[in-house]
CSV table of C-alpha atoms in Angstrom, one decimal:
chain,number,residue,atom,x,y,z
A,23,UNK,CA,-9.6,13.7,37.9
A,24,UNK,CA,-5.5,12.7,38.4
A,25,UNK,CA,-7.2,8.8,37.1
A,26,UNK,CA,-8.8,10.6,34.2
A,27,UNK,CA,-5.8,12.6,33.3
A,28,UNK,CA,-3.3,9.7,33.7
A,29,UNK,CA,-5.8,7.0,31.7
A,30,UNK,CA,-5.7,9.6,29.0
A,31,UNK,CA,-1.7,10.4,29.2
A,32,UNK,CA,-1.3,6.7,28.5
A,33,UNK,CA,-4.5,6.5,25.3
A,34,UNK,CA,-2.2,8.8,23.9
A,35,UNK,CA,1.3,7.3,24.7
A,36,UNK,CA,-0.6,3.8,22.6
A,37,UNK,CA,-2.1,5.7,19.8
A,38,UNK,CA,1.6,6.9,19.2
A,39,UNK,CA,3.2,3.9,19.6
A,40,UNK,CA,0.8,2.2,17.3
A,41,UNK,CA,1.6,4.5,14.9
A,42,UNK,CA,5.4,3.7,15.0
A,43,UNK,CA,5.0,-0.1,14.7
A,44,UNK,CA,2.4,1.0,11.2
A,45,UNK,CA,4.8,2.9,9.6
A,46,UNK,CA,7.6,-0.4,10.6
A,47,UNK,CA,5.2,-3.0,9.0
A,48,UNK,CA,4.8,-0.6,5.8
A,49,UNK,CA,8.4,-0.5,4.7
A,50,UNK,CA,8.9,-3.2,3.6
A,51,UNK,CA,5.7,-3.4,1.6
A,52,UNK,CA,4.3,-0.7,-1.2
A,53,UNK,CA,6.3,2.9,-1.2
A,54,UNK,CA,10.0,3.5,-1.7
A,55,UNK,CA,12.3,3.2,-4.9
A,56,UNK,CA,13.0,-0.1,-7.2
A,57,UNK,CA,16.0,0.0,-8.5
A,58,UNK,CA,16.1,-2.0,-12.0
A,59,UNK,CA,19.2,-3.5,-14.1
A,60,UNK,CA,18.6,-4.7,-17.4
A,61,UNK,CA,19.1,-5.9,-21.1
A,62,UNK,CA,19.1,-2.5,-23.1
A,63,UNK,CA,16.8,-4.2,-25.3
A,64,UNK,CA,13.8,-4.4,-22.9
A,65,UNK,CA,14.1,-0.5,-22.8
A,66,UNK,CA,10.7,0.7,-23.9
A,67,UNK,CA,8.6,-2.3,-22.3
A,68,UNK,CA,10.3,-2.5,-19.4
A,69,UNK,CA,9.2,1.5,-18.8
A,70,UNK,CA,6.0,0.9,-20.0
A,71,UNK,CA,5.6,-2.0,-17.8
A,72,UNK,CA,6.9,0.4,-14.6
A,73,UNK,CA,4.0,3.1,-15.2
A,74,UNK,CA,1.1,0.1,-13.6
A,75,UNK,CA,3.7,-0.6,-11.3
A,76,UNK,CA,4.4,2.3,-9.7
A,77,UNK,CA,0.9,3.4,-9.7
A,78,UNK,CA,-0.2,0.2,-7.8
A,79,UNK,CA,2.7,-0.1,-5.2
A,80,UNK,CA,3.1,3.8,-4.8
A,81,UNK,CA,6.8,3.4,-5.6
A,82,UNK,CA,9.2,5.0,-8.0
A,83,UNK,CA,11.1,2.2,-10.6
A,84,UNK,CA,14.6,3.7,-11.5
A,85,UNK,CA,16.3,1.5,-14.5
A,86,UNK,CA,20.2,1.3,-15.5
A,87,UNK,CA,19.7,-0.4,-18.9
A,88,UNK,CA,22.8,-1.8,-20.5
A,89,UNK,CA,24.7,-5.0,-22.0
A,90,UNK,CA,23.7,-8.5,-19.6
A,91,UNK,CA,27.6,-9.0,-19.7
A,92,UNK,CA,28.0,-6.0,-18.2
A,93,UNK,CA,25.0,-5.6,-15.6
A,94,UNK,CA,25.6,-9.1,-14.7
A,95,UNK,CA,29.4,-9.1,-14.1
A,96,UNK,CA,28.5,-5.7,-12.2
A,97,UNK,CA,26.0,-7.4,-9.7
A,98,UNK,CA,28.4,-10.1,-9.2
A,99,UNK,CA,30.7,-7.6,-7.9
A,100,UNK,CA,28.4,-6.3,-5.4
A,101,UNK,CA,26.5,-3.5,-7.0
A,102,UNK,CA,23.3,-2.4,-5.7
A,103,UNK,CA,20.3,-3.0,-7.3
A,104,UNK,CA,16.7,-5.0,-6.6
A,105,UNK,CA,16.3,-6.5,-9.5
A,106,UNK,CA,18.4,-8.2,-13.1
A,107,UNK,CA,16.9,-9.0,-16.0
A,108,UNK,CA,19.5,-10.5,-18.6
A,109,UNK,CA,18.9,-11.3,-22.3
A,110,UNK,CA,20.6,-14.7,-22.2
A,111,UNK,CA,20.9,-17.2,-19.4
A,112,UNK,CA,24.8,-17.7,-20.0
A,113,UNK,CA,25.1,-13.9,-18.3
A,114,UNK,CA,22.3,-14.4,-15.6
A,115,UNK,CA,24.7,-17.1,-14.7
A,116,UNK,CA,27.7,-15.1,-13.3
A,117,UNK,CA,25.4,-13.6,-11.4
A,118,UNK,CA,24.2,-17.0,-9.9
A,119,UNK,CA,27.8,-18.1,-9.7
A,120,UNK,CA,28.4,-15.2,-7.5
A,121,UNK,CA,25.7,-16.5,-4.8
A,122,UNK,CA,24.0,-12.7,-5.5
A,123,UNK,CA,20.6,-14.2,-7.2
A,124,UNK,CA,17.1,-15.4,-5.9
A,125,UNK,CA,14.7,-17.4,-7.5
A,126,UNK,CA,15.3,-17.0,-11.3
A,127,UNK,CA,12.4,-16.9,-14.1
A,128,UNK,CA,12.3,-16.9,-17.8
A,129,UNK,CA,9.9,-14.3,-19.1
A,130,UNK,CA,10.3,-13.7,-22.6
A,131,UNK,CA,11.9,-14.9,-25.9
A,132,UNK,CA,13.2,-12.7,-28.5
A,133,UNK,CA,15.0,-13.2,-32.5
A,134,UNK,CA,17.3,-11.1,-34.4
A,135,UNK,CA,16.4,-9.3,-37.5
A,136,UNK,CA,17.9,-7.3,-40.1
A,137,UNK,CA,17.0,-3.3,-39.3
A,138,UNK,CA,17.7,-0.5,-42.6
A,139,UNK,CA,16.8,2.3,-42.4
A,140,UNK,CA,13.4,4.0,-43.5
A,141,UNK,CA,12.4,3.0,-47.6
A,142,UNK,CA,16.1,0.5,-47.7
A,143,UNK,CA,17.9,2.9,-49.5
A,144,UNK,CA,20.9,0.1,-50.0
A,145,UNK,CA,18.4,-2.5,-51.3
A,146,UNK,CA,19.3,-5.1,-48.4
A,147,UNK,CA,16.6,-8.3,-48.7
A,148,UNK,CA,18.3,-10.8,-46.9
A,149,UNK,CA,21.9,-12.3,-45.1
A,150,UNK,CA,23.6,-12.7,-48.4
A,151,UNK,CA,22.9,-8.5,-49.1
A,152,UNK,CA,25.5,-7.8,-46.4
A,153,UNK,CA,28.8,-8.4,-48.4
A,154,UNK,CA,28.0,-5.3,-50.4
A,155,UNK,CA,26.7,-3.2,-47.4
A,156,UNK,CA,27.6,-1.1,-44.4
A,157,UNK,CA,26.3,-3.1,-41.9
A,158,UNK,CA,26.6,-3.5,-37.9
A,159,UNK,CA,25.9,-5.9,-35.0
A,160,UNK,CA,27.1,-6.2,-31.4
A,161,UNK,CA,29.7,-7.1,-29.7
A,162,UNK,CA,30.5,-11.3,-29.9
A,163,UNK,CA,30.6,-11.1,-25.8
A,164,UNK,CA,27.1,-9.7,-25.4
A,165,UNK,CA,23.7,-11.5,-26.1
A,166,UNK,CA,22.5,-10.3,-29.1
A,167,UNK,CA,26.4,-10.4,-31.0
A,168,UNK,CA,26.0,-14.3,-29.7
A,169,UNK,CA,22.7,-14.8,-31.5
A,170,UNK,CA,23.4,-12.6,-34.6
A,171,UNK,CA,26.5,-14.9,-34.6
A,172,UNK,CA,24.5,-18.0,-34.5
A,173,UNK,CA,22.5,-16.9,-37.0
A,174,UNK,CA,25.3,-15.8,-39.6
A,175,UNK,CA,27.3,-19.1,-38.6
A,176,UNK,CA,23.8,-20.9,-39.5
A,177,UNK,CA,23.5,-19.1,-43.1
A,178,UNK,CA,27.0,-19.3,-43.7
A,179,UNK,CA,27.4,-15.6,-43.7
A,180,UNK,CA,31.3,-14.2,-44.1
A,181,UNK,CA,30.5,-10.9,-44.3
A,182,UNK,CA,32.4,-8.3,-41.4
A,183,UNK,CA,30.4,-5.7,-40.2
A,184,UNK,CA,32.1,-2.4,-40.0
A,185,UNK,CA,31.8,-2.0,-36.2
A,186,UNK,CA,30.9,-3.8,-33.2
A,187,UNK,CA,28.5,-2.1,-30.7
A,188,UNK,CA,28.3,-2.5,-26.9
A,189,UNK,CA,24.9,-3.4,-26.9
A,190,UNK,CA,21.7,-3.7,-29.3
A,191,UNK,CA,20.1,-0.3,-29.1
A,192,UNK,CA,24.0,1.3,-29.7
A,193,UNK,CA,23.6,-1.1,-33.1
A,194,UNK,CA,20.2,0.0,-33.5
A,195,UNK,CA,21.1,3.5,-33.4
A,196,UNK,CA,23.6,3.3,-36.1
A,197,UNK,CA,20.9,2.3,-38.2
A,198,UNK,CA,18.4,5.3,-37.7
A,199,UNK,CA,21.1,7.6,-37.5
A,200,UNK,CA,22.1,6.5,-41.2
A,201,UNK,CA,25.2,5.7,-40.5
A,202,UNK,CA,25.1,2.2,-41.4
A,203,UNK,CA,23.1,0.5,-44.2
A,204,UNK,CA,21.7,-2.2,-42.2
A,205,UNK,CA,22.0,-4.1,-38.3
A,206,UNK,CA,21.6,-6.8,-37.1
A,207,UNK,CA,19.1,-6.4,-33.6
A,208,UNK,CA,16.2,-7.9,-32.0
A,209,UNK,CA,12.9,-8.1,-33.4
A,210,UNK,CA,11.4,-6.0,-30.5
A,211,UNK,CA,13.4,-2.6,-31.2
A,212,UNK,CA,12.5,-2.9,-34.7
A,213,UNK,CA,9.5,-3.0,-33.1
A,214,UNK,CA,9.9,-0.1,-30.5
A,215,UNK,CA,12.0,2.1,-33.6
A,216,UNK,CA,8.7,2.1,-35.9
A,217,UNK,CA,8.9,4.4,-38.5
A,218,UNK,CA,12.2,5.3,-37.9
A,219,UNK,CA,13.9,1.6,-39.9
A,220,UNK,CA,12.3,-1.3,-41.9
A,221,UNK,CA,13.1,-4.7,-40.8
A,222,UNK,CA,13.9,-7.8,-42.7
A,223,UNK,CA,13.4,-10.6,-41.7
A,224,UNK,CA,15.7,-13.9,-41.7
A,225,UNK,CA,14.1,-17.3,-42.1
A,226,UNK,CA,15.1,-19.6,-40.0
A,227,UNK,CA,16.1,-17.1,-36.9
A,228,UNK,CA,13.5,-18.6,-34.7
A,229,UNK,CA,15.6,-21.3,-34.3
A,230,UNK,CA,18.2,-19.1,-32.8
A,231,UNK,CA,16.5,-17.6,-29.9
A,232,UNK,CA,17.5,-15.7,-26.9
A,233,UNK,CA,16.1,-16.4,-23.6
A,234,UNK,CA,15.3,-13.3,-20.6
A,235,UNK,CA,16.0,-14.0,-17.0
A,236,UNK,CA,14.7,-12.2,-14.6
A,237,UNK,CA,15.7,-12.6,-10.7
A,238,UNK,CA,15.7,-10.6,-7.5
A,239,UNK,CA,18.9,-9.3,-6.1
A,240,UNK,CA,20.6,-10.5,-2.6
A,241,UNK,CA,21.8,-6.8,-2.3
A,242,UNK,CA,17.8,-5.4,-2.5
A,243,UNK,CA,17.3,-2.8,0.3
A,244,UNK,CA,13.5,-3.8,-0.4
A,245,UNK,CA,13.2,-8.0,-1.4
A,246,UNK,CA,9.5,-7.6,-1.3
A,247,UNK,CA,9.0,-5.0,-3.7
A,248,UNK,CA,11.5,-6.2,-5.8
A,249,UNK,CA,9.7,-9.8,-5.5
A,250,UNK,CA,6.7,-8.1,-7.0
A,251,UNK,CA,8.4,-6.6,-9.7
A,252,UNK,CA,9.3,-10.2,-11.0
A,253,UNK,CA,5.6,-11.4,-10.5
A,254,UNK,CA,4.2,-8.5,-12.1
A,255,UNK,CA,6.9,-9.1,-14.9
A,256,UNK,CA,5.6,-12.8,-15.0
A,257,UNK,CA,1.9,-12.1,-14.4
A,258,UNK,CA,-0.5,-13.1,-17.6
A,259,UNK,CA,-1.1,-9.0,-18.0
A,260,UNK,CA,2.7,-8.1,-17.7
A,261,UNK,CA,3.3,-10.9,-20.4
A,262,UNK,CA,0.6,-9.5,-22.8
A,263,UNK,CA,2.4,-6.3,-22.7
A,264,UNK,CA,5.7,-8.0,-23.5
A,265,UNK,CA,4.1,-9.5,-26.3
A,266,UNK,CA,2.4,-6.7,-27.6
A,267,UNK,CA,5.9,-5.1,-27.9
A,268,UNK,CA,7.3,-8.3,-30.1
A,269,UNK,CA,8.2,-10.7,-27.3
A,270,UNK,CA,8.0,-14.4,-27.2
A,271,UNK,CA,6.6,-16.1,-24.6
A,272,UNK,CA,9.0,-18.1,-22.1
């Protein structure tokens, strides 16, 4: 009986253990929180994107969208995070510089437009309409100020906007709150904005492009999960959503 008792003591003693070194192989796999930094303009896909995501992987996707320049020069720094995803390779690149990036992939293209508000109340059809409007565009330090400069520098444009905005959806909002007649943003959030503006578009801007970066972070309290963030990001269904949302492919 002592055998019985004792062979039993130690079934028990295994079965616990075993259950210890489950829950260790576990964490670093599905479960837990992603933690997210990236372009303000991939706002809307990026948390449509998350909803497959988190169902799959049982895990919760927290985002801090803002300007690259900012999100990158904050990584760089040491901030935490899992994940960057920049709108233009010059800012992924401070990250790199600072030694705090993984593999990095490009995922997505993207072209500025011309946003006015609902029915174009100031008559804007094109570049040249700007001298005689209200008009807005970003910041020259961050991505989409860079390309809406390009583009302006390409058609010759003189026209000064009335403010610059720290990133595109600050310049979009200017737009659908009325305050300006017109903006200068990427395709996609006239895109994600639908009824709310009417975009025009600028010939030629495709040959202006911006380029997304997407990278794992050397600071990731979970590399694995945010590895599959990036794949699923890359993966031929993420990409369909992104260009279902007005992306361009890589």
């Amino acid at each position: 009986m002592r055998r019985l008792a004792v062979l039993a003591l130690l079934l028990l003693l295994a079965a616990c253990g075993g259950g210890d070194d489950g829950a260790a192989a576990g964490a670093g796999g599905d479960g837990g929180t992603l933690t997210v930094l990236a372009a303000a303009s991939l706002t809307d896909v990026f948390d449509e994107l998350a909803g497959p995501f988190e169902e799959e992987h049982d895990a919760d996707v927290i985002f801090s969208f803002d300007s690259s320049t900012n999100l990158a020069g904050q990584v760089a720094d040491g901030a935490p995070g899992d994940v960057l995803a920049t709108a233009d390779e010059a800012s992924m690149q401070l990250a790199e510089d600072a030694g705090v990036t993984g593999e990095v992939e490009t995922f997505a293209t993207n072209v500025v437009t011309i946003v006015v508000p609902t029915g174009n109340p100031a008559g804007i059809e094109s570049l040249d309409d700007l001298a005689d409007a209200t008009w807005v565009r970003c910041s020259d330090e961050v991505p989409c100020g860079k390309v809406a400069l390009a583009v302006l520098d390409a058609n010759g444009v003189t026209a000064e906007p009335v403010s610059l905005e720290e990133d595109v959806r600050a310049t979009l909002d200017k737009v659908v709150s009325g305050e300006a007649d017109a903006g200068l943003v990427y395709a996609t959030d006239a895109v994600a904005a639908a009824d709310a503006v009417d975009a025009v578009e600028i010939p030629g801007a495709e040959d202006e492009p911006t380029s997304y970066l997407v990278t794992t972070l050397a600071q990731s309290e979970d590399p694995d999960l945010a590895a599959d963030w990036v794949a699923w990001v890359t993966s031929t269904e993420g990409q369909a959503i992104l260009r279902d949302a007005g992306f361009g492919s890589p």
